């Protein structure tokens, strides 16, 4: 759907390009390849990458085009970030924490557990020093970086039984990765890696007791609601997963200055657009799930408190191992407490403004 | 500060335009005038307008420039929207509810009380039908519309005494305007109009008992913390005030298609940027205010419930008077309940994730 809505809001104004007018752009013809970390069926994330390409093409009158290629489709064994770093492709759309093994500080490009919401992350990047820090890390690999999407807060996933305390987690086999998996292990959870297209079957067959994927829209596409009854909030390990548009530094430098600006603006525009699409489609999908019998639950507070404390320990450990991790964590952590004080006081109450009336109950 | 940070995040990559390369843009030289509703000292809102102009200039290699003029500075007696409609200026940066007397439906372009947060509003515009509706209203006046900023949730304002129930509001003289003022009257508040630069003096002299303006950053600039002790949350009458970039339709149609796209992308980029700046600066300002002795308070729940019910009545009344109001309200209201169910379940808990540890207390 992304890529078809470029003219939203100005349909009458510019759906039909006027002919006979002076062209606005007469720059060089350029063609780039973008490697994308998500398959097409993760339509909102993939759509964010497509949106950047579509907007760049439209702003340059078709002179600068970018084709998308899902990671794995192209003839390279390098991961996406390495392919961009080497210039095998000119650019990519991905999530920086996939590359934390290259530099631990990249964890915070995507966001860490109990972290920043999509809006808070954008604020940290633009006005809290985040852009400079994350750009500095990517620069070590010859990469120029722009934010280009955020999933918003993700869900805690699907469970085939209720979780009333951390004891209930013991022995569960759960599909969960990254730092979230590390924390879950402390509760006796066994992380199991299952390809996302096979998650529903794995729960149905009993290979898995639980699985986290993304949020209502993407989760329903996989049919997880048909195999597990209880849907938990929140996915404290992914409080907004930031997506990046990364560009080979030489390729970027070779662009005319106007094209550089056009790429930057298109990426930032996509940054808000992706979470806006998730908010709308997750909201509608949640309504449908509840109608279909899904039972909404919240993780118990003792689990959240313990997980938070475990995360604190991980930050201390990783900061001791990596100066870059420490430097980015300190900026991110200070911003977190500052902005959350503000949001706890104002944004969270107004977001819950329906508590002041009698809304249709959630369930 | 806006306009100087265009290259944030890619400083090393593009702070110095490379010379000797093919230019990316060779379109027509154009100069526009933008009328702006806010004075320069409301630096974040004004900065959002300046950002649009700066980004357009940079994306067109300096060929398309836009000068800003604060409303009242130019030789016209028309309001900003009329000046854009007539083509006296090509474009403007304003808030659509200022023009609700021209079409009542424009109320929802800015957002109504107990409404959508900045992120929720962007989601409604992009993926909930909002753009089509608001664009349709502006189109009646020969105007093309793009979102270009949001203040985020505003505060309930400064009071020189505590408000523990609606009874405590009776007889207060308060600086508050718009629908908020109408609702406050039902509590026995007398709305008083005082120019914003004189608000601090008016409270100090006893001419006012209370005043709402924007939020911590802008409020502190006015020195309101020096004349009133209690600072209330939330400003339920302005749960995110959407700012618009509006363009004369003929001027927009005369642009090359590439320039049209460039204007659209710059405006949408500003849309997230303005609220990101407010989030960062309000958070820091709130911290400073508390250190300086400001006492934070929340409005009592009985006031909120009553205000919500009064607003429901206003929506019914206005819907009966204006078919456009009714049509936009119905879309906005349905989206509100849908997205808030999702956010109450996921976004609000994660925003308050510091409740899972022992954060420094707010006060």
Coordinates of N, CA, C and O in Angstrom, one line a residue, chain B residues 220-332:
Chain B
X220 N 7.8 28.8 30.5 CA 8.9 29.3 31.3 C 9.5 30.6 30.6 O 10.0 31.5 31.3
X221 N 9.5 30.6 29.3 CA 10.0 31.8 28.6 C 9.3 33.0 29.0 O 9.8 34.1 29.0
X222 N 8.0 32.8 29.3 CA 7.1 34.0 29.7 C 7.3 34.3 31.1 O 6.7 35.3 31.6
X223 N 8.0 33.5 31.9 CA 8.1 33.7 33.3 C 6.9 33.4 34.2 O 6.8 33.9 35.3
X224 N 6.0 32.6 33.7 CA 4.8 32.3 34.4 C 5.1 31.6 35.7 O 4.3 31.7 36.7
X225 N 6.2 30.8 35.8 CA 6.6 30.1 37.0 C 7.0 31.1 38.1 O 7.0 30.7 39.3
X226 N 7.3 32.3 37.7 CA 7.7 33.3 38.8 C 6.5 34.0 39.4 O 6.7 34.7 40.4
X227 N 5.3 33.8 38.9 CA 4.1 34.5 39.4 C 3.0 33.6 39.9 O 2.1 34.0 40.5
X228 N 3.1 32.3 39.6 CA 2.1 31.3 40.0 C 2.9 30.0 40.5 O 3.9 29.7 39.9
X229 N 2.3 29.4 41.5 CA 3.1 28.3 42.1 C 2.6 26.9 41.6 O 3.4 26.0 41.5
X230 N 1.3 26.8 41.3 CA 0.8 25.5 40.9 C 0.6 25.3 39.4 O 0.0 26.2 38.7
X231 N 1.1 24.2 38.9 CA 1.1 24.0 37.4 C 0.3 22.7 37.2 O 0.7 21.6 37.6
X232 N -0.8 22.9 36.4 CA -1.7 21.8 36.3 C -1.6 21.0 35.0 O -1.3 21.6 33.9
X233 N -1.9 19.7 35.1 CA -1.9 18.8 33.9 C -3.3 18.1 33.9 O -3.8 17.8 35.0
X234 N -3.8 17.7 32.8 CA -3.4 18.1 31.4 C -4.2 19.3 30.9 O -5.3 19.6 31.5
X235 N -3.8 19.9 29.8 CA -4.6 20.8 29.1 C -5.5 20.1 28.2 O -5.3 20.0 27.0
X236 N -6.6 19.5 28.8 CA -7.5 18.6 28.0 C -8.1 19.3 26.8 O -8.6 18.6 25.9
X237 N -8.1 20.6 26.8 CA -8.6 21.3 25.6 C -7.7 21.3 24.4 O -8.1 21.6 23.3
X238 N -6.4 21.1 24.7 CA -5.4 21.0 23.6 C -4.5 19.8 23.7 O -3.4 19.9 24.2
X239 N -5.0 18.7 23.3 CA -4.3 17.4 23.4 C -3.5 17.2 22.1 O -3.7 16.4 21.3
X240 N -2.5 18.1 22.0 CA -1.8 18.1 20.7 C -2.5 19.1 19.7 O -3.6 18.8 19.3
X241 N -1.8 20.2 19.5 CA -2.4 21.2 18.6 C -1.6 21.1 17.2 O -0.4 21.3 17.1
X242 N -2.4 20.6 16.2 CA -1.8 20.4 14.9 C -1.5 21.7 14.2 O -2.4 22.6 14.1
X243 N -0.4 21.9 13.6 CA 0.0 23.0 12.8 C 0.0 22.7 11.3 O 0.4 21.6 11.0
X244 N -0.5 23.6 10.5 CA -0.7 23.3 9.1 C 0.2 24.2 8.2 O 0.4 25.4 8.5
X245 N 0.7 23.7 7.1 CA 1.3 24.4 6.0 C 0.3 24.5 4.9 O -0.1 23.5 4.3
X246 N -0.3 25.7 4.7 CA -1.3 25.8 3.6 C -0.8 26.6 2.5 O 0.0 27.6 2.7
X247 N -1.2 26.2 1.3 CA -0.7 26.8 0.0 C -1.8 27.2 -0.9 O -2.8 26.5 -1.1
X248 N -1.7 28.4 -1.5 CA -2.6 28.8 -2.5 C -2.7 27.8 -3.6 O -1.6 27.4 -4.1
X249 N -3.9 27.4 -4.0 CA -4.0 26.3 -4.9 C -3.4 26.6 -6.3 O -2.7 25.7 -6.9
X250 N -3.6 27.8 -6.8 CA -3.1 28.1 -8.1 C -1.5 28.2 -8.1 O -0.9 27.7 -8.9
X251 N -1.0 28.8 -7.0 CA 0.5 28.8 -6.8 C 1.0 27.4 -6.8 O 2.1 27.1 -7.4
X252 N 0.3 26.5 -6.1 CA 0.8 25.1 -6.0 C 0.7 24.4 -7.4 O 1.7 23.7 -7.8
X253 N -0.4 24.6 -8.1 CA -0.5 24.0 -9.4 C 0.5 24.5 -10.4 O 0.9 23.8 -11.3
X254 N 0.9 25.7 -10.2 CA 1.9 26.3 -11.1 C 3.3 25.8 -10.9 O 4.2 26.0 -11.7
X255 N 3.5 25.1 -9.7 CA 4.8 24.5 -9.5 C 5.1 23.3 -10.4 O 4.2 22.5 -10.7
X256 N 6.4 23.1 -10.8 CA 6.8 21.8 -11.4 C 6.4 20.7 -10.4 O 6.4 20.9 -9.2
X257 N 6.0 19.5 -11.0 CA 5.6 18.4 -10.1 C 6.7 18.1 -9.1 O 6.3 17.7 -8.0
X258 N 7.9 18.2 -9.4 CA 9.0 17.9 -8.5 C 9.0 18.8 -7.3 O 9.2 18.4 -6.1
X259 N 8.7 20.1 -7.6 CA 8.7 21.1 -6.5 C 7.4 20.8 -5.6 O 7.5 21.0 -4.4
X260 N 6.3 20.4 -6.2 CA 5.2 20.0 -5.4 C 5.5 18.9 -4.4 O 5.1 19.0 -3.2
X261 N 6.2 17.9 -4.9 CA 6.6 16.8 -4.0 C 7.6 17.2 -2.9 O 7.5 16.7 -1.8
X262 N 8.4 18.1 -3.3 CA 9.4 18.6 -2.4 C 8.8 19.4 -1.2 O 9.1 19.2 0.0
X263 N 7.8 20.2 -1.6 CA 7.0 21.0 -0.6 C 6.3 20.0 0.4 O 6.3 20.1 1.6
X264 N 5.7 19.0 -0.2 CA 4.9 18.0 0.6 C 5.8 17.3 1.5 O 5.5 17.1 2.7
X265 N 7.0 16.8 1.1 CA 7.9 16.0 1.9 C 8.4 16.9 3.0 O 8.6 16.5 4.2
X266 N 8.8 18.2 2.7 CA 9.4 19.0 3.7 C 8.3 19.3 4.8 O 8.7 19.3 6.0
X267 N 7.1 19.5 4.4 CA 6.0 19.8 5.4 C 5.8 18.5 6.3 O 5.8 18.7 7.6
X268 N 5.8 17.4 5.7 CA 5.6 16.1 6.6 C 6.8 15.9 7.5 O 6.7 15.4 8.6
X269 N 8.0 16.2 7.0 CA 9.2 16.1 7.8 C 9.1 17.0 9.0 O 9.4 16.6 10.1
X270 N 8.6 18.2 8.8 CA 8.5 19.2 9.9 C 7.4 18.7 10.9 O 7.5 19.0 12.1
X271 N 6.5 17.9 10.4 CA 5.4 17.5 11.2 C 5.9 16.7 12.5 O 5.5 17.0 13.6
X272 N 6.8 15.8 12.2 CA 7.4 15.1 13.4 C 8.4 15.9 14.1 O 8.6 15.8 15.3
X273 N 9.1 16.7 13.3 CA 10.2 17.5 13.9 C 9.8 18.4 15.0 O 10.4 18.5 16.1
X274 N 8.7 19.1 14.8 CA 8.2 20.1 15.8 C 7.9 19.4 17.1 O 8.3 19.9 18.2
X275 N 7.1 18.3 17.0 CA 6.8 17.7 18.3 C 8.0 17.1 19.0 O 8.1 17.0 20.2
X276 N 8.9 16.6 18.2 CA 10.2 16.1 18.7 C 10.9 17.2 19.5 O 11.5 16.9 20.6
X277 N 10.9 18.4 19.0 CA 11.6 19.5 19.7 C 10.8 19.9 20.9 O 11.4 20.1 22.0
X278 N 9.5 19.9 20.8 CA 8.7 20.2 22.1 C 8.9 19.1 23.1 O 9.1 19.4 24.3
X279 N 9.0 17.8 22.7 CA 9.2 16.8 23.7 C 10.5 17.0 24.5 O 10.5 16.9 25.7
X280 N 11.5 17.2 23.7 CA 12.9 17.4 24.4 C 12.9 18.6 25.2 O 13.4 18.6 26.4
X281 N 12.4 19.8 24.7 CA 12.6 21.0 25.4 C 11.6 21.1 26.6 O 11.9 21.7 27.6
X282 N 10.4 20.6 26.4 CA 9.4 20.6 27.5 C 9.9 19.7 28.7 O 9.8 20.0 29.8
X283 N 10.5 18.5 28.3 CA 11.0 17.7 29.3 C 12.1 18.3 30.2 O 12.1 18.3 31.4
X284 N 13.0 19.0 29.5 CA 14.1 19.7 30.2 C 13.5 20.9 31.0 O 14.0 21.1 32.1
X285 N 12.6 21.6 30.4 CA 12.0 22.8 31.1 C 11.2 22.3 32.4 O 11.3 23.0 33.4
X286 N 10.5 21.2 32.2 CA 9.8 20.7 33.4 C 10.7 20.4 34.6 O 10.4 20.7 35.7
X287 N 11.8 19.7 34.2 CA 12.8 19.4 35.3 C 13.3 20.7 36.0 O 13.4 20.8 37.2
X288 N 13.6 21.7 35.2 CA 14.1 23.0 35.7 C 13.0 23.7 36.6 O 13.3 24.3 37.6
X289 N 11.7 23.6 36.1 CA 10.7 24.3 36.8 C 10.5 23.6 38.2 O 10.4 24.3 39.2
X290 N 10.6 22.3 38.3 CA 10.4 21.6 39.6 C 11.6 22.0 40.5 O 11.4 22.2 41.7
X291 N 12.8 22.0 39.9 CA 13.9 22.4 40.7 C 13.7 23.8 41.3 O 14.2 24.2 42.4
X292 N 13.0 24.7 40.5 CA 12.8 26.1 40.9 C 11.6 26.3 41.8 O 11.3 27.4 42.2
X293 N 10.9 25.2 42.2 CA 9.9 25.3 43.2 C 8.5 25.2 42.7 O 7.5 25.2 43.5
X294 N 8.3 25.1 41.4 CA 6.9 24.9 40.8 C 6.3 23.6 41.4 O 7.0 22.5 41.4
X295 N 5.1 23.7 41.8 CA 4.4 22.5 42.3 C 3.5 21.9 41.2 O 2.6 22.6 40.7
X296 N 3.7 20.6 40.9 CA 2.9 20.0 39.8 C 1.7 19.4 40.4 O 1.7 18.8 41.5
X297 N 0.6 19.6 39.7 CA -0.7 19.1 40.2 C -1.5 18.5 39.0 O -1.2 18.9 37.8
X298 N -2.4 17.6 39.2 CA -3.3 17.1 38.2 C -4.7 17.6 38.5 O -5.1 17.7 39.6
X299 N -5.4 18.0 37.4 CA -6.8 18.4 37.6 C -7.6 17.3 38.2 O -7.4 16.1 37.9
X300 N -8.6 17.6 39.1 CA -9.4 16.6 39.7 C -10.3 15.8 38.7 O -10.7 16.4 37.7
X301 N -10.5 14.5 39.0 CA -11.2 13.7 38.0 C -12.6 14.2 37.8 O -13.1 14.1 36.7
X302 N -13.3 14.7 38.8 CA -14.7 15.2 38.6 C -14.7 16.3 37.6 O -15.6 16.4 36.8
X303 N -13.7 17.2 37.6 CA -13.6 18.2 36.6 C -13.5 17.6 35.2 O -14.1 18.1 34.2
X304 N -12.6 16.7 35.1 CA -12.3 16.0 33.8 C -13.6 15.4 33.2 O -13.9 15.5 32.1
X305 N -14.3 14.6 34.1 CA -15.5 13.9 33.7 C -16.5 14.9 33.2 O -17.2 14.7 32.2
X306 N -16.7 16.0 34.0 CA -17.7 16.9 33.6 C -17.4 17.6 32.3 O -18.2 17.8 31.4
X307 N -16.1 18.0 32.2 CA -15.6 18.7 31.0 C -15.8 17.8 29.7 O -16.2 18.2 28.7
X308 N -15.5 16.5 29.9 CA -15.7 15.5 28.8 C -17.2 15.5 28.4 O -17.5 15.5 27.2
X309 N -18.1 15.5 29.4 CA -19.5 15.4 29.1 C -20.0 16.7 28.4 O -20.8 16.7 27.4
X310 N -19.5 17.8 28.8 CA -19.9 19.1 28.2 C -19.4 19.1 26.8 O -20.1 19.5 25.8
X311 N -18.2 18.6 26.5 CA -17.7 18.5 25.1 C -18.5 17.6 24.3 O -18.8 18.0 23.1
X312 N -19.0 16.5 24.8 CA -19.9 15.7 24.0 C -21.1 16.5 23.6 O -21.5 16.4 22.4
X313 N -21.6 17.3 24.5 CA -22.8 18.1 24.1 C -22.5 19.1 23.0 O -23.3 19.4 22.1
X314 N -21.3 19.7 23.1 CA -20.9 20.7 22.1 C -20.8 20.0 20.7 O -21.2 20.5 19.7
X315 N -20.2 18.8 20.7 CA -20.1 18.0 19.4 C -21.5 17.8 18.8 O -21.7 17.9 17.6
X316 N -22.5 17.4 19.7 CA -23.9 17.2 19.2 C -24.4 18.5 18.6 O -25.0 18.5 17.5
X317 N -24.3 19.6 19.4 CA -24.8 20.9 19.0 C -24.2 21.3 17.7 O -24.9 21.7 16.7
X318 N -22.9 21.3 17.5 CA -22.2 21.8 16.3 C -22.5 20.8 15.1 O -22.5 21.3 14.0
X319 N -22.6 19.5 15.4 CA -22.9 18.6 14.3 C -24.3 18.9 13.7 O -24.5 18.8 12.5
X320 N -25.2 19.4 14.6 CA -26.6 19.8 14.1 C -26.5 21.0 13.2 O -27.3 21.2 12.3
X321 N -25.5 21.9 13.5 CA -25.4 23.2 12.8 C -24.6 23.1 11.5 O -24.9 23.8 10.5
X322 N -23.7 22.1 11.4 CA -22.8 22.1 10.2 C -22.6 20.6 9.8 O -22.1 19.8 10.5
X323 N -23.0 20.4 8.5 CA -22.8 19.0 8.0 C -21.3 18.7 7.9 O -20.9 17.5 8.1
X324 N -20.5 19.7 7.6 CA -19.0 19.4 7.5 C -18.5 19.0 8.9 O -17.7 18.1 9.0
X325 N -18.9 19.8 10.0 CA -18.5 19.4 11.3 C -18.8 18.0 11.6 O -18.0 17.2 12.1
X326 N -20.1 17.6 11.3 CA -20.6 16.3 11.6 C -19.8 15.2 10.9 O -19.4 14.2 11.5
X327 N -19.5 15.5 9.7 CA -18.8 14.5 8.9 C -17.4 14.3 9.4 O -16.9 13.1 9.5
X328 N -16.7 15.4 9.7 CA -15.3 15.2 10.2 C -15.3 14.7 11.6 O -14.5 13.8 11.9
X329 N -16.2 15.2 12.4 CA -16.3 14.7 13.8 C -16.4 13.1 13.8 O -15.8 12.4 14.6
X330 N -17.3 12.6 13.0 CA -17.6 11.2 13.0 C -16.4 10.4 12.6 O -16.1 9.3 13.2
X331 N -15.6 10.8 11.7 CA -14.4 10.1 11.3 C -13.4 10.2 12.5 O -12.8 9.2 12.9
X332 N -13.2 11.4 13.0 CA -12.2 11.7 14.0 C -12.6 10.9 15.3 O -11.7 10.3 16.0

